[in-house]
Amino acid sequence: MTITITAFDRSPDGGKGLARDTRVRWALEEVGQPYEVRLVTFPALKEQAHLALHPFGQIPTFEEADLALFETGSIVFHIAERYFGLLPADANARARAITWMFAALNTVEPPILELMTAKIIEGDKPWTKDRIPLVADRIRDRLKQLAARLTDAEWLDGAFSAGDLMMVSVLLRLRPSGILNECPSLAAYVARGEARPAYQRAFAAQLAVNTR
Ligand code: GTB
């Protein structure tokens, strides 16, 4: 059955891995599942055909046979559950890997998104200059806690899992801010994720779309 995902017709970052189809592409590459991509323009995101798939008018979505999903957490979890390679077989290890997926999305990503919002969407507001350092410090707190748990391990809990895929995906959005490099062990963790052949294939495919 063909898997089809949606991605930006033109990503604002020029296809450098920051848009969220990257994590879905990466998951599919890790489990060795081929997929097709339907490119969507910004206006088309808010049209009925796309809203029927994604109630918030965003990318990415995932379709396979009669299943349609939105939200990268749900999509990556579904891929990890259905195909071999992203979740350990042991039930407890599996539960911990899933916990790291939630931690990435619910605990680490929110302040990172706040920083993006402060810089990009609210960049011209009078409070932005004062707000950015506060948000940046909240991110630094999370990074310190995460680095304390990771120590010098390669991955968060044993072998690479969907938890690492999600955590690396969330953290790499920090690189342009310089905050990631303040924490060398996490910068190295992200670099290990990006060095995986599956990530490289996902990145190259997204870049190709945006440089066509
Ligand atoms: N919670 C949802 C999920 O995880 O799937 C969030 C999905 C989401 O934010 N999608 C964004 C989108 O469709 C694209 S990824 N936005 C259009 C809209 O809301 O109208 C966010 C994103 C976009 C571009 C860059 N970039 O170019 O730097 C970075 C991140």
JSON list of C-alpha atoms and ligand atoms in Angstrom, two decimals:
[
{"chain": "A", "resi": 1, "resn": "MET", "atom": "CA", "xyz": [0.00, 0.00, 0.00]},
{"chain": "A", "resi": 2, "resn": "THR", "atom": "CA", "xyz": [1.47, 3.38, -0.97]},
{"chain": "A", "resi": 3, "resn": "ILE", "atom": "CA", "xyz": [2.31, 5.85, 1.78]},
{"chain": "A", "resi": 4, "resn": "THR", "atom": "CA", "xyz": [1.79, 9.49, 0.84]},
{"chain": "A", "resi": 5, "resn": "ILE", "atom": "CA", "xyz": [2.87, 12.42, 2.97]},
{"chain": "A", "resi": 6, "resn": "THR", "atom": "CA", "xyz": [2.43, 16.13, 2.40]},
{"chain": "A", "resi": 7, "resn": "ALA", "atom": "CA", "xyz": [5.20, 18.73, 2.47]},
{"chain": "A", "resi": 8, "resn": "PHE", "atom": "CA", "xyz": [5.64, 22.39, 1.57]},
{"chain": "A", "resi": 9, "resn": "ASP", "atom": "CA", "xyz": [5.78, 23.10, -2.12]},
{"chain": "A", "resi": 10, "resn": "ARG", "atom": "CA", "xyz": [8.41, 25.70, -1.12]},
{"chain": "A", "resi": 11, "resn": "SER", "atom": "CA", "xyz": [9.68, 25.52, 2.44]},
{"chain": "A", "resi": 12, "resn": "PRO", "atom": "CA", "xyz": [10.60, 28.86, 4.03]},
{"chain": "A", "resi": 13, "resn": "ASP", "atom": "CA", "xyz": [14.00, 27.42, 5.02]},
{"chain": "A", "resi": 14, "resn": "GLY", "atom": "CA", "xyz": [14.74, 26.32, 1.46]},
{"chain": "A", "resi": 15, "resn": "GLY", "atom": "CA", "xyz": [14.47, 22.66, 2.47]},
{"chain": "A", "resi": 16, "resn": "LYS", "atom": "CA", "xyz": [17.20, 22.63, 5.13]},
{"chain": "A", "resi": 17, "resn": "GLY", "atom": "CA", "xyz": [15.42, 20.18, 7.41]},
{"chain": "A", "resi": 18, "resn": "LEU", "atom": "CA", "xyz": [13.49, 22.59, 9.63]},
{"chain": "A", "resi": 19, "resn": "ALA", "atom": "CA", "xyz": [9.96, 21.89, 8.36]},
{"chain": "A", "resi": 20, "resn": "ARG", "atom": "CA", "xyz": [8.27, 18.97, 10.06]},
{"chain": "A", "resi": 21, "resn": "ASP", "atom": "CA", "xyz": [7.96, 16.65, 7.12]},
{"chain": "A", "resi": 22, "resn": "THR", "atom": "CA", "xyz": [11.68, 15.97, 7.81]},
{"chain": "A", "resi": 23, "resn": "ARG", "atom": "CA", "xyz": [10.93, 13.87, 10.90]},
{"chain": "A", "resi": 24, "resn": "VAL", "atom": "CA", "xyz": [8.27, 11.86, 9.07]},
{"chain": "A", "resi": 25, "resn": "ARG", "atom": "CA", "xyz": [10.57, 11.29, 6.09]},
{"chain": "A", "resi": 26, "resn": "TRP", "atom": "CA", "xyz": [13.32, 10.29, 8.53]},
{"chain": "A", "resi": 27, "resn": "ALA", "atom": "CA", "xyz": [11.07, 7.78, 10.32]},
{"chain": "A", "resi": 28, "resn": "LEU", "atom": "CA", "xyz": [10.03, 6.23, 7.00]},
{"chain": "A", "resi": 29, "resn": "GLU", "atom": "CA", "xyz": [13.66, 5.99, 5.91]},
{"chain": "A", "resi": 30, "resn": "GLU", "atom": "CA", "xyz": [14.64, 4.36, 9.22]},
{"chain": "A", "resi": 31, "resn": "VAL", "atom": "CA", "xyz": [12.04, 1.62, 8.78]},
{"chain": "A", "resi": 32, "resn": "GLY", "atom": "CA", "xyz": [12.76, 1.27, 5.06]},
{"chain": "A", "resi": 33, "resn": "GLN", "atom": "CA", "xyz": [9.31, 2.19, 3.80]},
{"chain": "A", "resi": 34, "resn": "PRO", "atom": "CA", "xyz": [9.06, 3.95, 0.43]},
{"chain": "A", "resi": 35, "resn": "TYR", "atom": "CA", "xyz": [6.74, 6.94, 0.29]},
{"chain": "A", "resi": 36, "resn": "GLU", "atom": "CA", "xyz": [5.37, 9.53, -2.05]},
{"chain": "A", "resi": 37, "resn": "VAL", "atom": "CA", "xyz": [5.14, 13.23, -1.35]},
{"chain": "A", "resi": 38, "resn": "ARG", "atom": "CA", "xyz": [2.30, 15.54, -2.32]},
{"chain": "A", "resi": 39, "resn": "LEU", "atom": "CA", "xyz": [3.54, 19.13, -2.31]},
{"chain": "A", "resi": 40, "resn": "VAL", "atom": "CA", "xyz": [1.15, 21.76, -0.99]},
{"chain": "A", "resi": 41, "resn": "THR", "atom": "CA", "xyz": [1.33, 25.52, -1.49]},
{"chain": "A", "resi": 42, "resn": "PHE", "atom": "CA", "xyz": [0.63, 27.85, 1.45]},
{"chain": "A", "resi": 43, "resn": "PRO", "atom": "CA", "xyz": [-2.81, 28.92, 0.09]},
{"chain": "A", "resi": 44, "resn": "ALA", "atom": "CA", "xyz": [-3.76, 25.29, -0.56]},
{"chain": "A", "resi": 45, "resn": "LEU", "atom": "CA", "xyz": [-3.06, 24.41, 3.09]},
{"chain": "A", "resi": 46, "resn": "LYS", "atom": "CA", "xyz": [-6.20, 26.32, 4.07]},
{"chain": "A", "resi": 47, "resn": "GLU", "atom": "CA", "xyz": [-8.41, 24.95, 1.31]},
{"chain": "A", "resi": 48, "resn": "GLN", "atom": "CA", "xyz": [-11.08, 22.36, 1.98]},
{"chain": "A", "resi": 49, "resn": "ALA", "atom": "CA", "xyz": [-9.27, 19.48, 0.29]},
{"chain": "A", "resi": 50, "resn": "HIS", "atom": "CA", "xyz": [-6.32, 19.81, 2.66]},
{"chain": "A", "resi": 51, "resn": "LEU", "atom": "CA", "xyz": [-8.40, 20.76, 5.69]},
{"chain": "A", "resi": 52, "resn": "ALA", "atom": "CA", "xyz": [-10.22, 17.47, 5.31]},
{"chain": "A", "resi": 53, "resn": "LEU", "atom": "CA", "xyz": [-6.87, 15.78, 6.00]},
{"chain": "A", "resi": 54, "resn": "HIS", "atom": "CA", "xyz": [-5.49, 18.27, 8.48]},
{"chain": "A", "resi": 55, "resn": "PRO", "atom": "CA", "xyz": [-7.97, 20.31, 10.54]},
{"chain": "A", "resi": 56, "resn": "PHE", "atom": "CA", "xyz": [-5.35, 22.98, 11.28]},
{"chain": "A", "resi": 57, "resn": "GLY", "atom": "CA", "xyz": [-4.27, 23.42, 7.67]},
{"chain": "A", "resi": 58, "resn": "GLN", "atom": "CA", "xyz": [-0.66, 22.35, 8.16]},
{"chain": "A", "resi": 59, "resn": "ILE", "atom": "CA", "xyz": [1.91, 19.89, 6.88]},
{"chain": "A", "resi": 60, "resn": "PRO", "atom": "CA", "xyz": [2.79, 17.10, 7.21]},
{"chain": "A", "resi": 61, "resn": "THR", "atom": "CA", "xyz": [0.00, 14.57, 6.81]},
{"chain": "A", "resi": 62, "resn": "PHE", "atom": "CA", "xyz": [0.26, 10.82, 6.30]},
{"chain": "A", "resi": 63, "resn": "GLU", "atom": "CA", "xyz": [-2.02, 8.65, 4.17]},
{"chain": "A", "resi": 64, "resn": "GLU", "atom": "CA", "xyz": [-1.93, 4.91, 3.70]},
{"chain": "A", "resi": 65, "resn": "ALA", "atom": "CA", "xyz": [-4.91, 3.00, 2.33]},
{"chain": "A", "resi": 66, "resn": "ASP", "atom": "CA", "xyz": [-7.93, 4.24, 4.29]},
{"chain": "A", "resi": 67, "resn": "LEU", "atom": "CA", "xyz": [-5.90, 5.78, 7.12]},
{"chain": "A", "resi": 68, "resn": "ALA", "atom": "CA", "xyz": [-5.17, 9.52, 7.18]},
{"chain": "A", "resi": 69, "resn": "LEU", "atom": "CA", "xyz": [-3.15, 11.06, 10.02]},
{"chain": "A", "resi": 70, "resn": "PHE", "atom": "CA", "xyz": [-1.89, 14.49, 11.01]},
{"chain": "A", "resi": 71, "resn": "GLU", "atom": "CA", "xyz": [0.49, 15.59, 13.85]},
{"chain": "A", "resi": 72, "resn": "THR", "atom": "CA", "xyz": [4.06, 14.41, 13.59]},
{"chain": "A", "resi": 73, "resn": "GLY", "atom": "CA", "xyz": [3.97, 12.79, 17.03]},
{"chain": "A", "resi": 74, "resn": "SER", "atom": "CA", "xyz": [1.10, 10.58, 15.98]},
{"chain": "A", "resi": 75, "resn": "ILE", "atom": "CA", "xyz": [2.53, 9.91, 12.53]},
{"chain": "A", "resi": 76, "resn": "VAL", "atom": "CA", "xyz": [6.00, 8.91, 13.78]},
{"chain": "A", "resi": 77, "resn": "PHE", "atom": "CA", "xyz": [4.44, 6.80, 16.54]},
{"chain": "A", "resi": 78, "resn": "HIS", "atom": "CA", "xyz": [2.24, 5.04, 13.99]},
{"chain": "A", "resi": 79, "resn": "ILE", "atom": "CA", "xyz": [5.24, 4.33, 11.72]},
{"chain": "A", "resi": 80, "resn": "ALA", "atom": "CA", "xyz": [7.26, 3.08, 14.70]},
{"chain": "A", "resi": 81, "resn": "GLU", "atom": "CA", "xyz": [4.42, 0.80, 15.85]},
{"chain": "A", "resi": 82, "resn": "ARG", "atom": "CA", "xyz": [3.66, -0.61, 12.43]},
{"chain": "A", "resi": 83, "resn": "TYR", "atom": "CA", "xyz": [7.15, -1.21, 11.10]},
{"chain": "A", "resi": 84, "resn": "PHE", "atom": "CA", "xyz": [10.31, -2.66, 12.62]},
{"chain": "A", "resi": 85, "resn": "GLY", "atom": "CA", "xyz": [13.27, -0.49, 13.56]},
{"chain": "A", "resi": 86, "resn": "LEU", "atom": "CA", "xyz": [12.19, 2.42, 15.75]},
{"chain": "A", "resi": 87, "resn": "LEU", "atom": "CA", "xyz": [10.87, 0.81, 18.93]},
{"chain": "A", "resi": 88, "resn": "PRO", "atom": "CA", "xyz": [12.49, -1.91, 21.05]},
{"chain": "A", "resi": 89, "resn": "ALA", "atom": "CA", "xyz": [10.75, -5.28, 21.41]},
{"chain": "A", "resi": 90, "resn": "ASP", "atom": "CA", "xyz": [11.00, -5.31, 25.21]},
{"chain": "A", "resi": 91, "resn": "ALA", "atom": "CA", "xyz": [7.75, -3.84, 26.58]},
{"chain": "A", "resi": 92, "resn": "ASN", "atom": "CA", "xyz": [9.37, -1.63, 29.21]},
{"chain": "A", "resi": 93, "resn": "ALA", "atom": "CA", "xyz": [12.08, -0.34, 26.88]},
{"chain": "A", "resi": 94, "resn": "ARG", "atom": "CA", "xyz": [9.33, 0.37, 24.33]},
{"chain": "A", "resi": 95, "resn": "ALA", "atom": "CA", "xyz": [7.34, 2.35, 26.90]},
{"chain": "A", "resi": 96, "resn": "ARG", "atom": "CA", "xyz": [10.45, 4.37, 27.78]},
{"chain": "A", "resi": 97, "resn": "ALA", "atom": "CA", "xyz": [11.18, 5.13, 24.10]},
{"chain": "A", "resi": 98, "resn": "ILE", "atom": "CA", "xyz": [7.59, 6.36, 23.70]},
{"chain": "A", "resi": 99, "resn": "THR", "atom": "CA", "xyz": [8.06, 8.46, 26.84]},
{"chain": "A", "resi": 100, "resn": "TRP", "atom": "CA", "xyz": [11.03, 10.18, 25.19]},
{"chain": "A", "resi": 101, "resn": "MET", "atom": "CA", "xyz": [8.87, 10.96, 22.15]},
{"chain": "A", "resi": 102, "resn": "PHE", "atom": "CA", "xyz": [6.37, 12.68, 24.43]},
{"chain": "A", "resi": 103, "resn": "ALA", "atom": "CA", "xyz": [9.16, 14.41, 26.34]},
{"chain": "A", "resi": 104, "resn": "ALA", "atom": "CA", "xyz": [10.54, 15.80, 23.10]},
{"chain": "A", "resi": 105, "resn": "LEU", "atom": "CA", "xyz": [7.15, 17.11, 21.99]},
{"chain": "A", "resi": 106, "resn": "ASN", "atom": "CA", "xyz": [5.63, 18.18, 25.30]},
{"chain": "A", "resi": 107, "resn": "THR", "atom": "CA", "xyz": [8.57, 19.28, 27.42]},
{"chain": "A", "resi": 108, "resn": "VAL", "atom": "CA", "xyz": [11.51, 20.22, 25.19]},
{"chain": "A", "resi": 109, "resn": "GLU", "atom": "CA", "xyz": [9.81, 21.56, 22.06]},
{"chain": "A", "resi": 110, "resn": "PRO", "atom": "CA", "xyz": [7.42, 24.13, 23.63]},
{"chain": "A", "resi": 111, "resn": "PRO", "atom": "CA", "xyz": [10.06, 26.66, 24.75]},
{"chain": "A", "resi": 112, "resn": "ILE", "atom": "CA", "xyz": [11.87, 26.19, 21.42]},
{"chain": "A", "resi": 113, "resn": "LEU", "atom": "CA", "xyz": [8.64, 27.04, 19.60]},
{"chain": "A", "resi": 114, "resn": "GLU", "atom": "CA", "xyz": [8.17, 30.03, 21.89]},
{"chain": "A", "resi": 115, "resn": "LEU", "atom": "CA", "xyz": [11.57, 31.31, 20.81]},
{"chain": "A", "resi": 116, "resn": "MET", "atom": "CA", "xyz": [10.63, 30.93, 17.13]},
{"chain": "A", "resi": 117, "resn": "THR", "atom": "CA", "xyz": [7.37, 32.75, 17.77]},
{"chain": "A", "resi": 118, "resn": "ALA", "atom": "CA", "xyz": [9.11, 35.55, 19.67]},
{"chain": "A", "resi": 119, "resn": "LYS", "atom": "CA", "xyz": [11.71, 36.02, 16.95]},
{"chain": "A", "resi": 120, "resn": "ILE", "atom": "CA", "xyz": [9.70, 35.49, 13.79]},
{"chain": "A", "resi": 121, "resn": "ILE", "atom": "CA", "xyz": [6.01, 36.15, 14.44]},
{"chain": "A", "resi": 122, "resn": "GLU", "atom": "CA", "xyz": [6.32, 38.72, 17.23]},
{"chain": "A", "resi": 123, "resn": "GLY", "atom": "CA", "xyz": [9.71, 40.09, 16.21]},
{"chain": "A", "resi": 124, "resn": "ASP", "atom": "CA", "xyz": [8.37, 43.62, 15.76]},
{"chain": "A", "resi": 125, "resn": "LYS", "atom": "CA", "xyz": [6.53, 43.82, 19.10]},
{"chain": "A", "resi": 126, "resn": "PRO", "atom": "CA", "xyz": [7.81, 46.18, 21.79]},
{"chain": "A", "resi": 127, "resn": "TRP", "atom": "CA", "xyz": [8.17, 43.39, 24.35]},
{"chain": "A", "resi": 128, "resn": "THR", "atom": "CA", "xyz": [10.25, 41.08, 22.12]},
{"chain": "A", "resi": 129, "resn": "LYS", "atom": "CA", "xyz": [13.64, 42.43, 23.19]},
{"chain": "A", "resi": 130, "resn": "ASP", "atom": "CA", "xyz": [12.86, 41.60, 26.84]},
{"chain": "A", "resi": 131, "resn": "ARG", "atom": "CA", "xyz": [11.08, 38.35, 26.09]},
{"chain": "A", "resi": 132, "resn": "ILE", "atom": "CA", "xyz": [13.74, 36.59, 24.01]},
{"chain": "A", "resi": 133, "resn": "PRO", "atom": "CA", "xyz": [16.34, 36.22, 26.83]},
{"chain": "A", "resi": 134, "resn": "LEU", "atom": "CA", "xyz": [13.66, 34.83, 29.17]},
{"chain": "A", "resi": 135, "resn": "VAL", "atom": "CA", "xyz": [12.57, 32.22, 26.67]},
{"chain": "A", "resi": 136, "resn": "ALA", "atom": "CA", "xyz": [16.19, 31.41, 25.79]},
{"chain": "A", "resi": 137, "resn": "ASP", "atom": "CA", "xyz": [16.92, 30.75, 29.46]},
{"chain": "A", "resi": 138, "resn": "ARG", "atom": "CA", "xyz": [13.95, 28.40, 29.71]},
{"chain": "A", "resi": 139, "resn": "ILE", "atom": "CA", "xyz": [15.41, 26.44, 26.80]},
{"chain": "A", "resi": 140, "resn": "ARG", "atom": "CA", "xyz": [18.85, 26.40, 28.47]},
{"chain": "A", "resi": 141, "resn": "ASP", "atom": "CA", "xyz": [17.28, 24.91, 31.62]},
{"chain": "A", "resi": 142, "resn": "ARG", "atom": "CA", "xyz": [15.76, 22.08, 29.59]},
{"chain": "A", "resi": 143, "resn": "LEU", "atom": "CA", "xyz": [18.99, 21.44, 27.71]},
{"chain": "A", "resi": 144, "resn": "LYS", "atom": "CA", "xyz": [20.94, 21.21, 30.96]},
{"chain": "A", "resi": 145, "resn": "GLN", "atom": "CA", "xyz": [18.44, 18.69, 32.33]},
{"chain": "A", "resi": 146, "resn": "LEU", "atom": "CA", "xyz": [18.49, 16.66, 29.13]},
{"chain": "A", "resi": 147, "resn": "ALA", "atom": "CA", "xyz": [22.29, 16.68, 28.96]},
{"chain": "A", "resi": 148, "resn": "ALA", "atom": "CA", "xyz": [22.44, 15.53, 32.58]},
{"chain": "A", "resi": 149, "resn": "ARG", "atom": "CA", "xyz": [20.33, 12.51, 31.65]},
{"chain": "A", "resi": 150, "resn": "LEU", "atom": "CA", "xyz": [22.13, 11.74, 28.38]},
{"chain": "A", "resi": 151, "resn": "THR", "atom": "CA", "xyz": [25.61, 12.00, 30.01]},
{"chain": "A", "resi": 152, "resn": "ASP", "atom": "CA", "xyz": [28.07, 10.52, 27.50]},
{"chain": "A", "resi": 153, "resn": "ALA", "atom": "CA", "xyz": [25.65, 7.93, 26.13]},
{"chain": "A", "resi": 154, "resn": "GLU", "atom": "CA", "xyz": [25.09, 7.68, 22.41]},
{"chain": "A", "resi": 155, "resn": "TRP", "atom": "CA", "xyz": [21.29, 7.69, 22.64]},
{"chain": "A", "resi": 156, "resn": "LEU", "atom": "CA", "xyz": [18.75, 8.44, 25.36]},
{"chain": "A", "resi": 157, "resn": "ASP", "atom": "CA", "xyz": [17.91, 4.87, 26.36]},
{"chain": "A", "resi": 158, "resn": "GLY", "atom": "CA", "xyz": [19.97, 2.12, 24.78]},
{"chain": "A", "resi": 159, "resn": "ALA", "atom": "CA", "xyz": [19.66, 1.73, 21.04]},
{"chain": "A", "resi": 160, "resn": "PHE", "atom": "CA", "xyz": [18.49, 4.54, 18.76]},
{"chain": "A", "resi": 161, "resn": "SER", "atom": "CA", "xyz": [14.69, 4.77, 18.89]},
{"chain": "A", "resi": 162, "resn": "ALA", "atom": "CA", "xyz": [11.73, 6.91, 17.86]},
{"chain": "A", "resi": 163, "resn": "GLY", "atom": "CA", "xyz": [12.41, 8.82, 21.09]},
{"chain": "A", "resi": 164, "resn": "ASP", "atom": "CA", "xyz": [15.81, 9.89, 19.78]},
{"chain": "A", "resi": 165, "resn": "LEU", "atom": "CA", "xyz": [14.40, 10.62, 16.34]},
{"chain": "A", "resi": 166, "resn": "MET", "atom": "CA", "xyz": [11.90, 13.01, 17.87]},
{"chain": "A", "resi": 167, "resn": "MET", "atom": "CA", "xyz": [14.35, 14.57, 20.34]},
{"chain": "A", "resi": 168, "resn": "VAL", "atom": "CA", "xyz": [16.98, 15.21, 17.66]},
{"chain": "A", "resi": 169, "resn": "SER", "atom": "CA", "xyz": [14.29, 16.63, 15.34]},
{"chain": "A", "resi": 170, "resn": "VAL", "atom": "CA", "xyz": [13.18, 19.05, 18.04]},
{"chain": "A", "resi": 171, "resn": "LEU", "atom": "CA", "xyz": [16.70, 20.08, 19.06]},
{"chain": "A", "resi": 172, "resn": "LEU", "atom": "CA", "xyz": [18.07, 20.70, 15.62]},
{"chain": "A", "resi": 173, "resn": "ARG", "atom": "CA", "xyz": [15.68, 23.60, 15.19]},
{"chain": "A", "resi": 174, "resn": "LEU", "atom": "CA", "xyz": [17.75, 25.36, 17.85]},
{"chain": "A", "resi": 175, "resn": "ARG", "atom": "CA", "xyz": [20.96, 25.38, 15.87]},
{"chain": "A", "resi": 176, "resn": "PRO", "atom": "CA", "xyz": [20.40, 28.74, 14.11]},
{"chain": "A", "resi": 177, "resn": "SER", "atom": "CA", "xyz": [19.97, 30.41, 17.52]},
{"chain": "A", "resi": 178, "resn": "GLY", "atom": "CA", "xyz": [23.42, 29.25, 18.70]},
{"chain": "A", "resi": 179, "resn": "ILE", "atom": "CA", "xyz": [21.87, 27.84, 21.90]},
{"chain": "A", "resi": 180, "resn": "LEU", "atom": "CA", "xyz": [22.42, 24.21, 20.91]},
{"chain": "A", "resi": 181, "resn": "ASN", "atom": "CA", "xyz": [26.16, 24.73, 20.61]},
{"chain": "A", "resi": 182, "resn": "GLU", "atom": "CA", "xyz": [26.29, 26.04, 24.18]},
{"chain": "A", "resi": 183, "resn": "CYS", "atom": "CA", "xyz": [25.71, 22.42, 25.17]},
{"chain": "A", "resi": 184, "resn": "PRO", "atom": "CA", "xyz": [28.41, 20.38, 23.40]},
{"chain": "A", "resi": 185, "resn": "SER", "atom": "CA", "xyz": [27.10, 16.94, 24.42]},
{"chain": "A", "resi": 186, "resn": "LEU", "atom": "CA", "xyz": [23.67, 17.73, 22.94]},
{"chain": "A", "resi": 187, "resn": "ALA", "atom": "CA", "xyz": [25.18, 19.30, 19.84]},
{"chain": "A", "resi": 188, "resn": "ALA", "atom": "CA", "xyz": [27.10, 16.04, 19.38]},
{"chain": "A", "resi": 189, "resn": "TYR", "atom": "CA", "xyz": [23.91, 14.02, 20.02]},
{"chain": "A", "resi": 190, "resn": "VAL", "atom": "CA", "xyz": [22.09, 15.97, 17.30]},
{"chain": "A", "resi": 191, "resn": "ALA", "atom": "CA", "xyz": [25.06, 15.55, 14.95]},
{"chain": "A", "resi": 192, "resn": "ARG", "atom": "CA", "xyz": [24.94, 11.76, 15.55]},
{"chain": "A", "resi": 193, "resn": "GLY", "atom": "CA", "xyz": [21.27, 11.77, 14.60]},
{"chain": "A", "resi": 194, "resn": "GLU", "atom": "CA", "xyz": [21.89, 13.82, 11.48]},
{"chain": "A", "resi": 195, "resn": "ALA", "atom": "CA", "xyz": [24.76, 11.51, 10.48]},
{"chain": "A", "resi": 196, "resn": "ARG", "atom": "CA", "xyz": [22.46, 8.50, 10.26]},
{"chain": "A", "resi": 197, "resn": "PRO", "atom": "CA", "xyz": [22.04, 7.37, 6.65]},
{"chain": "A", "resi": 198, "resn": "ALA", "atom": "CA", "xyz": [18.24, 7.47, 7.02]},
{"chain": "A", "resi": 199, "resn": "TYR", "atom": "CA", "xyz": [18.35, 11.12, 8.11]},
{"chain": "A", "resi": 200, "resn": "GLN", "atom": "CA", "xyz": [20.71, 11.94, 5.25]},
{"chain": "A", "resi": 201, "resn": "ARG", "atom": "CA", "xyz": [18.30, 10.42, 2.74]},
{"chain": "A", "resi": 202, "resn": "ALA", "atom": "CA", "xyz": [15.35, 12.29, 4.27]},
{"chain": "A", "resi": 203, "resn": "PHE", "atom": "CA", "xyz": [17.25, 15.59, 4.24]},
{"chain": "A", "resi": 204, "resn": "ALA", "atom": "CA", "xyz": [18.42, 15.11, 0.64]},
{"chain": "A", "resi": 205, "resn": "ALA", "atom": "CA", "xyz": [14.89, 14.34, -0.53]},
{"chain": "A", "resi": 206, "resn": "GLN", "atom": "CA", "xyz": [13.48, 17.45, 1.14]},
{"chain": "A", "resi": 207, "resn": "LEU", "atom": "CA", "xyz": [16.28, 19.64, -0.19]},
{"chain": "A", "resi": 208, "resn": "ALA", "atom": "CA", "xyz": [15.77, 18.29, -3.71]},
{"chain": "A", "resi": 209, "resn": "VAL", "atom": "CA", "xyz": [12.15, 19.43, -3.67]},
{"chain": "A", "resi": 210, "resn": "ASN", "atom": "CA", "xyz": [13.16, 22.92, -2.64]},
{"chain": "A", "resi": 211, "resn": "THR", "atom": "CA", "xyz": [16.00, 23.33, -5.12]},
{"chain": "A", "resi": 212, "resn": "ARG", "atom": "CA", "xyz": [14.15, 22.01, -8.17]},
{"chain": "B", "resi": 1, "resn": "GTB", "atom": "N1", "xyz": [2.01, 20.04, 15.89]},
{"chain": "B", "resi": 1, "resn": "GTB", "atom": "C1", "xyz": [2.09, 19.92, 14.44]},
{"chain": "B", "resi": 1, "resn": "GTB", "atom": "C2", "xyz": [2.92, 18.68, 14.06]},
{"chain": "B", "resi": 1, "resn": "GTB", "atom": "O1", "xyz": [3.85, 18.34, 14.81]},
{"chain": "B", "resi": 1, "resn": "GTB", "atom": "O2", "xyz": [2.63, 18.05, 13.04]},
{"chain": "B", "resi": 1, "resn": "GTB", "atom": "C3", "xyz": [2.69, 21.21, 13.88]},
{"chain": "B", "resi": 1, "resn": "GTB", "atom": "C4", "xyz": [2.74, 21.19, 12.37]},
{"chain": "B", "resi": 1, "resn": "GTB", "atom": "C5", "xyz": [3.32, 22.49, 11.84]},
{"chain": "B", "resi": 1, "resn": "GTB", "atom": "O3", "xyz": [3.70, 23.40, 12.62]},
{"chain": "B", "resi": 1, "resn": "GTB", "atom": "N2", "xyz": [3.38, 22.59, 10.52]},
{"chain": "B", "resi": 1, "resn": "GTB", "atom": "C6", "xyz": [3.92, 23.78, 9.91]},
{"chain": "B", "resi": 1, "resn": "GTB", "atom": "C7", "xyz": [2.90, 24.34, 8.94]},
{"chain": "B", "resi": 1, "resn": "GTB", "atom": "O4", "xyz": [2.27, 23.63, 8.20]},
{"chain": "B", "resi": 1, "resn": "GTB", "atom": "C8", "xyz": [5.18, 23.41, 9.13]},
{"chain": "B", "resi": 1, "resn": "GTB", "atom": "S1", "xyz": [6.46, 22.87, 10.20]},
{"chain": "B", "resi": 1, "resn": "GTB", "atom": "N3", "xyz": [2.75, 25.67, 8.94]},
{"chain": "B", "resi": 1, "resn": "GTB", "atom": "C9", "xyz": [1.88, 26.35, 8.02]},
{"chain": "B", "resi": 1, "resn": "GTB", "atom": "C10", "xyz": [0.70, 26.94, 8.72]},
{"chain": "B", "resi": 1, "resn": "GTB", "atom": "O5", "xyz": [0.50, 26.69, 9.92]},
{"chain": "B", "resi": 1, "resn": "GTB", "atom": "O6", "xyz": [-0.04, 27.66, 8.03]},
{"chain": "B", "resi": 1, "resn": "GTB", "atom": "C11", "xyz": [6.91, 24.44, 11.01]},
{"chain": "B", "resi": 1, "resn": "GTB", "atom": "C12", "xyz": [8.04, 25.07, 10.29]},
{"chain": "B", "resi": 1, "resn": "GTB", "atom": "C13", "xyz": [7.87, 25.63, 9.07]},
{"chain": "B", "resi": 1, "resn": "GTB", "atom": "C14", "xyz": [8.95, 26.23, 8.42]},
{"chain": "B", "resi": 1, "resn": "GTB", "atom": "C15", "xyz": [10.16, 26.26, 9.03]},
{"chain": "B", "resi": 1, "resn": "GTB", "atom": "N4", "xyz": [11.26, 26.88, 8.38]},
{"chain": "B", "resi": 1, "resn": "GTB", "atom": "O7", "xyz": [11.22, 27.03, 7.17]},
{"chain": "B", "resi": 1, "resn": "GTB", "atom": "O8", "xyz": [12.23, 27.27, 9.03]},
{"chain": "B", "resi": 1, "resn": "GTB", "atom": "C16", "xyz": [10.34, 25.70, 10.26]},
{"chain": "B", "resi": 1, "resn": "GTB", "atom": "C17", "xyz": [9.26, 25.08, 10.89]}
]
